[in-house]
CSV table of C-alpha atoms and ligand atoms in Angstrom, one decimal:
chain,number,residue,atom,x,y,z
C,1,UNK,CA,-30.8,11.7,-10.2
C,2,UNK,CA,-32.7,11.0,-13.4
C,3,UNK,CA,-29.7,12.1,-15.4
C,4,UNK,CA,-27.5,9.7,-13.5
C,5,UNK,CA,-29.9,6.8,-14.0
C,6,UNK,CA,-30.0,7.5,-17.7
C,7,UNK,CA,-26.2,7.7,-17.9
C,8,UNK,CA,-25.7,4.4,-16.2
C,9,UNK,CA,-28.3,2.5,-18.1
C,10,UNK,CA,-26.1,1.8,-21.1
C,11,UNK,CA,-23.1,1.0,-18.9
C,12,UNK,CA,-25.1,-1.5,-16.9
C,13,UNK,CA,-26.2,-3.1,-20.2
C,14,UNK,CA,-22.5,-3.5,-21.1
C,15,UNK,CA,-21.8,-5.2,-17.8
C,16,UNK,CA,-24.7,-7.6,-18.5
C,17,UNK,CA,-23.5,-8.2,-22.1
C,18,UNK,CA,-19.9,-8.8,-21.0
C,19,UNK,CA,-21.0,-11.3,-18.4
C,20,UNK,CA,-23.0,-13.2,-21.0
C,21,UNK,CA,-20.2,-13.3,-23.5
C,22,UNK,CA,-17.7,-14.4,-21.0
C,23,UNK,CA,-15.6,-11.3,-21.8
C,24,UNK,CA,-13.2,-13.2,-23.9
C,25,UNK,CA,-13.0,-11.2,-27.1
C,26,UNK,CA,-12.6,-7.6,-25.7
C,27,UNK,CA,-8.9,-7.5,-25.3
C,28,UNK,CA,-5.8,-9.6,-25.7
C,29,UNK,CA,-4.6,-8.4,-22.2
C,30,UNK,CA,-5.1,-11.1,-19.5
C,31,UNK,CA,-8.1,-10.4,-17.3
C,32,UNK,CA,-7.1,-9.1,-13.9
C,33,UNK,CA,-7.5,-11.7,-11.2
C,34,UNK,CA,-8.2,-9.0,-8.5
C,35,UNK,CA,-9.2,-5.6,-9.6
C,36,UNK,CA,-9.3,-2.9,-6.9
C,37,UNK,CA,-10.9,0.6,-7.2
C,38,UNK,CA,-8.3,2.8,-5.5
C,39,UNK,CA,-4.5,2.3,-6.0
C,40,UNK,CA,-4.1,2.2,-2.2
C,41,UNK,CA,-6.2,-0.9,-2.2
C,42,UNK,CA,-4.5,-2.1,-5.3
C,43,UNK,CA,-1.1,-2.0,-3.7
C,44,UNK,CA,-2.4,-3.7,-0.5
C,45,UNK,CA,-3.8,-6.5,-2.6
C,46,UNK,CA,-0.7,-6.7,-4.8
C,47,UNK,CA,1.4,-7.1,-1.6
C,48,UNK,CA,-0.1,-10.5,-0.9
C,49,UNK,CA,-0.4,-11.8,-4.5
C,50,UNK,CA,1.2,-15.2,-5.0
C,51,UNK,CA,1.3,-18.1,-7.4
C,52,UNK,CA,0.8,-16.0,-10.5
C,53,UNK,CA,-2.2,-14.0,-9.3
C,54,UNK,CA,-2.3,-10.4,-10.4
C,55,UNK,CA,-3.9,-7.4,-8.6
C,56,UNK,CA,-4.4,-4.0,-10.2
C,57,UNK,CA,-6.2,-0.8,-9.6
C,58,UNK,CA,-8.7,1.2,-11.6
C,59,UNK,CA,-7.8,4.6,-10.3
C,60,UNK,CA,-4.4,6.1,-10.9
C,61,UNK,CA,-2.2,8.6,-8.9
C,62,UNK,CA,-4.0,11.8,-7.9
C,63,UNK,CA,-7.5,10.5,-8.6
C,64,UNK,CA,-10.2,11.6,-6.2
C,65,UNK,CA,-12.3,8.5,-5.4
C,66,UNK,CA,-15.2,10.5,-4.0
C,67,UNK,CA,-15.8,12.1,-7.5
C,68,UNK,CA,-14.6,9.2,-9.6
C,69,UNK,CA,-17.1,8.1,-12.3
C,70,UNK,CA,-16.2,5.0,-14.2
C,71,UNK,CA,-15.8,5.4,-18.0
C,72,UNK,CA,-17.2,2.7,-20.4
C,73,UNK,CA,-13.6,1.4,-20.7
C,74,UNK,CA,-13.4,1.1,-16.9
C,75,UNK,CA,-16.7,-0.9,-16.9
C,76,UNK,CA,-15.3,-3.2,-19.5
C,77,UNK,CA,-12.2,-3.7,-17.4
C,78,UNK,CA,-14.3,-4.3,-14.3
C,79,UNK,CA,-16.4,-6.8,-16.2
C,80,UNK,CA,-13.3,-8.9,-17.0
C,81,UNK,CA,-12.0,-9.1,-13.4
C,82,UNK,CA,-12.4,-12.4,-11.5
C,83,UNK,CA,-12.7,-10.6,-8.1
C,84,UNK,CA,-13.4,-6.9,-7.5
C,85,UNK,CA,-12.3,-5.2,-4.3
C,86,UNK,CA,-13.5,-1.8,-3.3
C,87,UNK,CA,-13.1,0.3,-0.2
C,88,UNK,CA,-16.7,0.8,0.8
C,89,UNK,CA,-18.2,3.2,3.3
C,90,UNK,CA,-19.3,5.3,0.3
C,91,UNK,CA,-15.7,6.3,-0.7
C,92,UNK,CA,-16.5,5.3,-4.3
C,93,UNK,CA,-19.8,7.2,-4.1
C,94,UNK,CA,-20.3,7.4,-7.9
C,95,UNK,CA,-19.6,3.7,-8.5
C,96,UNK,CA,-22.3,2.1,-6.3
C,97,UNK,CA,-24.7,1.1,-9.1
C,98,UNK,CA,-21.9,-0.3,-11.3
C,99,UNK,CA,-20.5,-2.3,-8.4
C,100,UNK,CA,-24.0,-3.6,-7.5
C,101,UNK,CA,-24.5,-4.7,-11.1
C,102,UNK,CA,-21.1,-6.5,-11.2
C,103,UNK,CA,-21.8,-8.3,-7.9
C,104,UNK,CA,-24.5,-10.3,-9.7
C,105,UNK,CA,-21.9,-12.2,-11.7
C,106,UNK,CA,-18.7,-12.3,-9.5
C,107,UNK,CA,-17.4,-11.6,-6.0
C,108,UNK,CA,-17.3,-7.9,-5.2
C,109,UNK,CA,-15.7,-7.4,-1.8
C,110,UNK,CA,-15.8,-4.3,0.4
C,111,UNK,CA,-12.4,-4.2,2.1
C,112,UNK,CA,-13.7,-2.2,5.1
C,113,UNK,CA,-16.0,-5.1,5.9
C,114,UNK,CA,-12.9,-6.5,7.6
C,115,UNK,CA,-13.2,-3.8,10.3
C,116,UNK,CA,-15.6,-4.0,13.2
C,117,UNK,CA,-18.0,-1.1,12.9
C,118,UNK,CA,-17.4,-0.1,16.5
C,119,UNK,CA,-13.8,0.9,15.5
C,120,UNK,CA,-14.9,3.2,12.7
C,121,UNK,CA,-15.4,6.9,13.0
C,122,UNK,CA,-18.6,8.5,12.0
C,123,UNK,CA,-18.8,11.5,9.6
C,124,UNK,CA,-19.5,14.5,11.9
C,125,UNK,CA,-23.3,15.2,12.1
C,126,UNK,CA,-24.1,12.1,10.1
C,127,UNK,CA,-24.9,8.4,10.5
C,128,UNK,CA,-22.4,7.5,7.8
C,129,UNK,CA,-18.9,6.2,8.6
C,130,UNK,CA,-15.7,8.0,7.6
C,131,UNK,CA,-14.2,5.9,4.7
C,132,UNK,CA,-10.5,7.0,5.1
C,133,UNK,CA,-9.5,4.0,7.2
C,134,UNK,CA,-6.1,3.5,5.6
C,135,UNK,CA,-4.6,6.3,7.7
C,136,UNK,CA,-4.8,4.2,10.8
C,137,UNK,CA,-2.2,1.7,9.8
C,138,UNK,CA,-3.1,-0.8,12.5
C,139,UNK,CA,-6.7,-0.7,11.4
C,140,UNK,CA,-5.7,-1.1,7.7
C,141,UNK,CA,-3.5,-4.1,8.6
C,142,UNK,CA,-6.7,-5.9,9.6
C,143,UNK,CA,-7.8,-5.9,6.0
C,144,UNK,CA,-4.8,-8.0,5.0
C,145,UNK,CA,-5.7,-11.4,6.5
C,146,UNK,CA,-9.4,-10.8,5.8
C,147,UNK,CA,-8.6,-10.2,2.2
C,148,UNK,CA,-6.3,-13.3,2.0
C,149,UNK,CA,-9.1,-15.5,3.4
C,150,UNK,CA,-11.7,-14.1,1.1
C,151,UNK,CA,-9.4,-14.4,-2.0
C,152,UNK,CA,-8.5,-17.9,-0.8
C,153,UNK,CA,-12.2,-18.9,-1.2
C,154,UNK,CA,-12.0,-17.9,-4.9
C,155,UNK,CA,-8.5,-19.0,-5.6
C,156,UNK,CA,-8.3,-22.3,-3.6
C,157,UNK,CA,-5.0,-23.4,-5.2
C,158,UNK,CA,-3.2,-20.4,-3.9
C,159,UNK,CA,-5.0,-20.3,-0.6
C,160,UNK,CA,-2.2,-21.3,1.8
C,161,UNK,CA,0.3,-19.1,0.0
C,162,UNK,CA,-2.1,-16.1,0.2
C,163,UNK,CA,-2.5,-16.6,4.0
C,164,UNK,CA,1.3,-16.9,4.5
C,165,UNK,CA,1.9,-13.7,2.4
C,166,UNK,CA,-0.8,-11.9,4.5
C,167,UNK,CA,1.0,-12.8,7.7
C,168,UNK,CA,4.3,-11.4,6.4
C,169,UNK,CA,2.7,-8.2,5.0
C,170,UNK,CA,0.6,-7.6,8.2
C,171,UNK,CA,3.8,-7.8,10.3
C,172,UNK,CA,5.3,-5.1,8.0
C,173,UNK,CA,2.3,-2.9,8.5
C,174,UNK,CA,2.3,-3.3,12.3
C,175,UNK,CA,6.0,-2.3,12.3
C,176,UNK,CA,5.1,0.7,10.2
C,177,UNK,CA,2.3,1.6,12.7
C,178,UNK,CA,4.9,1.7,15.5
C,179,UNK,CA,7.3,3.8,13.4
C,180,UNK,CA,4.5,6.4,12.7
C,181,UNK,CA,3.8,6.6,16.4
C,182,UNK,CA,7.5,7.3,17.2
C,183,UNK,CA,7.7,9.9,14.5
C,184,UNK,CA,4.6,11.9,15.5
C,185,UNK,CA,5.9,11.9,19.1
C,186,UNK,CA,8.8,14.0,17.9
C,187,UNK,CA,6.5,17.0,17.2
C,188,UNK,CA,6.2,19.3,20.2
C,189,UNK,CA,2.8,18.6,21.7
C,190,UNK,CA,1.2,22.0,21.2
C,191,UNK,CA,2.0,21.8,17.6
C,192,UNK,CA,0.5,18.5,16.9
C,193,UNK,CA,-2.2,20.0,14.7
C,194,UNK,CA,-2.7,18.8,11.1
C,195,UNK,CA,-4.5,21.4,9.0
C,196,UNK,CA,-5.4,19.9,5.6
C,197,UNK,CA,-7.7,20.5,2.6
C,198,UNK,CA,-10.3,17.8,3.3
C,199,UNK,CA,-11.1,15.6,6.3
C,200,UNK,CA,-9.1,12.6,5.2
C,201,UNK,CA,-6.9,12.3,8.3
C,202,UNK,CA,-9.3,11.8,11.2
C,203,UNK,CA,-8.3,8.1,11.6
C,204,UNK,CA,-4.6,9.3,11.5
C,205,UNK,CA,-5.3,11.9,14.2
C,206,UNK,CA,-7.1,9.4,16.5
C,207,UNK,CA,-4.5,6.7,16.2
C,208,UNK,CA,-1.4,8.9,16.5
C,209,UNK,CA,-2.5,11.6,18.8
C,210,UNK,CA,-2.5,14.6,16.4
C,211,UNK,CA,-5.4,17.1,16.2
C,212,UNK,CA,-6.8,17.1,12.7
C,213,UNK,CA,-8.7,20.0,11.1
C,214,UNK,CA,-10.0,19.7,7.6
C,215,UNK,CA,-10.8,22.8,5.7
C,216,UNK,CA,-13.5,21.0,3.8
C,217,UNK,CA,-16.1,18.6,4.9
C,218,UNK,CA,-15.7,14.9,4.5
C,219,UNK,CA,-16.3,14.8,0.8
C,220,UNK,CA,-14.3,16.8,-1.7
C,221,UNK,CA,-17.5,17.7,-3.6
C,222,UNK,CA,-18.6,20.5,-1.3
C,223,UNK,CA,-16.9,23.9,-1.2
C,224,UNK,CA,-15.2,25.1,2.0
C,225,UNK,CA,-17.5,27.3,4.0
C,226,UNK,CA,-16.4,30.8,4.8
C,227,UNK,CA,-17.3,30.3,8.5
C,228,UNK,CA,-14.9,27.3,8.7
C,229,UNK,CA,-12.2,29.5,7.2
C,230,UNK,CA,-12.6,32.1,10.0
C,231,UNK,CA,-12.6,29.4,12.7
C,232,UNK,CA,-9.4,27.9,11.3
C,233,UNK,CA,-7.6,31.2,10.9
C,234,UNK,CA,-8.2,31.9,14.6
C,235,UNK,CA,-6.8,28.5,15.6
C,236,UNK,CA,-3.7,28.7,13.5
C,237,UNK,CA,-2.9,32.3,14.6
C,238,UNK,CA,-3.6,31.6,18.3
C,239,UNK,CA,-1.5,28.4,18.5
C,240,UNK,CA,1.1,29.6,16.1
C,241,UNK,CA,0.9,26.5,13.9
C,242,UNK,CA,3.9,26.7,11.6
C,243,UNK,CA,2.5,24.8,8.6
C,244,UNK,CA,-0.6,23.7,6.8
C,245,UNK,CA,-0.8,21.1,4.1
C,246,UNK,CA,-2.2,20.6,0.6
C,247,UNK,CA,-3.3,17.3,-0.7
C,248,UNK,CA,-2.4,15.6,-4.0
C,249,UNK,CA,-6.0,14.7,-4.9
C,250,UNK,CA,-7.7,17.9,-3.9
C,251,UNK,CA,-7.3,21.4,-5.5
C,252,UNK,CA,-5.0,23.5,-3.5
C,253,UNK,CA,-6.8,26.8,-3.8
C,254,UNK,CA,-8.7,26.4,-0.5
C,255,UNK,CA,-5.5,25.9,1.5
C,256,UNK,CA,-3.9,28.9,-0.3
C,257,UNK,CA,-6.9,31.0,0.7
C,258,UNK,CA,-6.4,29.9,4.3
C,259,UNK,CA,-2.7,30.8,4.1
C,260,UNK,CA,-3.5,34.3,2.8
C,261,UNK,CA,-6.0,34.8,5.5
C,262,UNK,CA,-3.4,33.9,8.2
C,263,UNK,CA,-0.8,36.2,6.7
C,264,UNK,CA,-3.3,39.0,6.7
C,265,UNK,CA,-3.5,38.5,10.5
C,266,UNK,CA,0.3,38.7,10.7
C,267,UNK,CA,1.0,35.0,11.1
C,268,UNK,CA,3.2,33.6,8.3
C,269,UNK,CA,2.0,30.1,8.1
C,270,UNK,CA,3.9,28.0,5.5
C,271,UNK,CA,2.5,25.3,3.2
C,272,UNK,CA,4.3,22.3,4.7
C,273,UNK,CA,4.0,20.2,1.6
C,274,UNK,CA,1.6,18.0,-0.3
C,275,UNK,CA,0.1,15.0,1.5
C,276,UNK,CA,-1.1,12.0,-0.3
C,277,UNK,CA,-4.6,11.5,0.9
C,278,UNK,CA,-6.9,9.4,-1.2
C,279,UNK,CA,-4.5,8.1,-3.8
C,280,UNK,CA,-0.9,6.9,-4.0
C,281,UNK,CA,1.8,8.9,-5.8
C,282,UNK,CA,3.1,8.3,-9.3
C,283,UNK,CA,5.9,5.7,-9.9
C,284,UNK,CA,9.2,6.9,-8.5
C,285,UNK,CA,7.6,9.4,-6.1
C,286,UNK,CA,8.4,7.2,-3.1
C,287,UNK,CA,4.6,7.3,-2.3
C,288,UNK,CA,3.8,4.8,-5.0
C,289,UNK,CA,3.1,2.0,-2.4
C,290,UNK,CA,0.9,2.1,0.6
C,291,UNK,CA,3.9,1.8,3.0
C,292,UNK,CA,5.8,4.5,0.9
C,293,UNK,CA,2.7,6.8,1.0
C,294,UNK,CA,2.4,6.6,4.8
C,295,UNK,CA,6.1,7.2,5.3
C,296,UNK,CA,6.2,10.1,2.8
C,297,UNK,CA,3.2,11.8,4.5
C,298,UNK,CA,4.7,11.3,8.0
C,299,UNK,CA,8.1,12.7,7.0
C,300,UNK,CA,6.3,15.7,5.4
C,301,UNK,CA,4.3,16.3,8.5
C,302,UNK,CA,7.1,15.9,11.0
C,303,UNK,CA,9.5,18.0,8.9
C,304,UNK,CA,7.0,20.9,8.7
C,305,UNK,CA,5.8,20.8,12.3
C,306,UNK,CA,9.2,20.5,14.1
C,307,UNK,CA,11.2,23.7,14.2
C,308,UNK,CA,14.7,22.3,14.7
C,309,UNK,CA,16.6,20.9,11.7
C,310,UNK,CA,16.8,17.1,11.8
C,311,UNK,CA,18.2,14.2,9.8
C,312,UNK,CA,14.7,14.0,8.3
C,313,UNK,CA,15.4,17.1,6.2
C,314,UNK,CA,18.1,15.2,4.2
C,315,UNK,CA,16.3,11.9,4.3
C,316,UNK,CA,13.0,13.4,3.1
C,317,UNK,CA,14.7,14.6,-0.1
C,318,UNK,CA,15.4,11.0,-1.1
C,319,UNK,CA,13.0,9.7,-3.7
C,320,UNK,CA,12.8,6.3,-2.1
C,321,UNK,CA,11.8,6.7,1.5
C,322,UNK,CA,12.8,3.2,2.3
C,323,UNK,CA,16.5,4.1,1.7
C,324,UNK,CA,16.5,6.9,4.4
C,325,UNK,CA,18.7,6.7,7.5
C,326,UNK,CA,15.6,6.7,9.8
C,327,UNK,CA,14.6,3.8,11.9
C,328,UNK,CA,13.1,1.3,9.5
C,329,UNK,CA,9.8,-0.2,10.3
G,401,LIG,ZN1,-11.2,11.6,0.9
């Protein structure tokens, strides 16, 4: 704790200095109007940007937001942003002090403030809320009009356009929500079990009726316990779950250990693919937008947990998921 405080002290001084200087001289690049922490938020904000406003994200593809610590350069970028948007609910656990310091000089918005606390899931055995709200698309869609209203307060010239863009994008997300429901219903009911590396998918499970088992706890910073491993092996072998999943922002060794343990018990469970959990995919991956990420994950899950070959197998190979032959949301 002391070490962390010492580490942040110079960074916080930079924030203060940048605020005093008006941040003009640091770079020739235009300052971001809306700077988000995760790229999931960045794409959500970018989807409603109008009238020359720009949204960008601090964290790139494959970055784990639980462990993300801002560099000095990140702090300089943050200090130039007109509005900062973060997820909240302790997702950006290492950024709390920096965000609090920045909030003295500009709006710093927690996107999950848009959601009624009664609709949030708690972290098991804890008072804290689960931050992975984006996997319930209907819940994530609530952030869109909220964000448009809040940004409209700070960019009054673009206010009406922001609200109109939010209505359009929210409708797209609600259509996506229905599409996810239809897709998950294609998995035979006993097989609707999603085994992943960390507990990112509990909102997904609750919304779309699939049992979710995370090998790790809610944060990626703790190692999977041996006891959890035994419990999971039992479940996978007993229910003959065909596939388990790795995640793009979590090391895959824990899931590979689970696969080996199942094979030792005579059940050949496959790795059904990599799911995008806490970060979008790289450009061209098809998961480089929020909608693309949700669609890519759902196609990976449905393909692995349904035994019979379907049109999805061909469609899933396409790099742009929006060009598949499946029903479009
Ligand atoms: Zn996570």
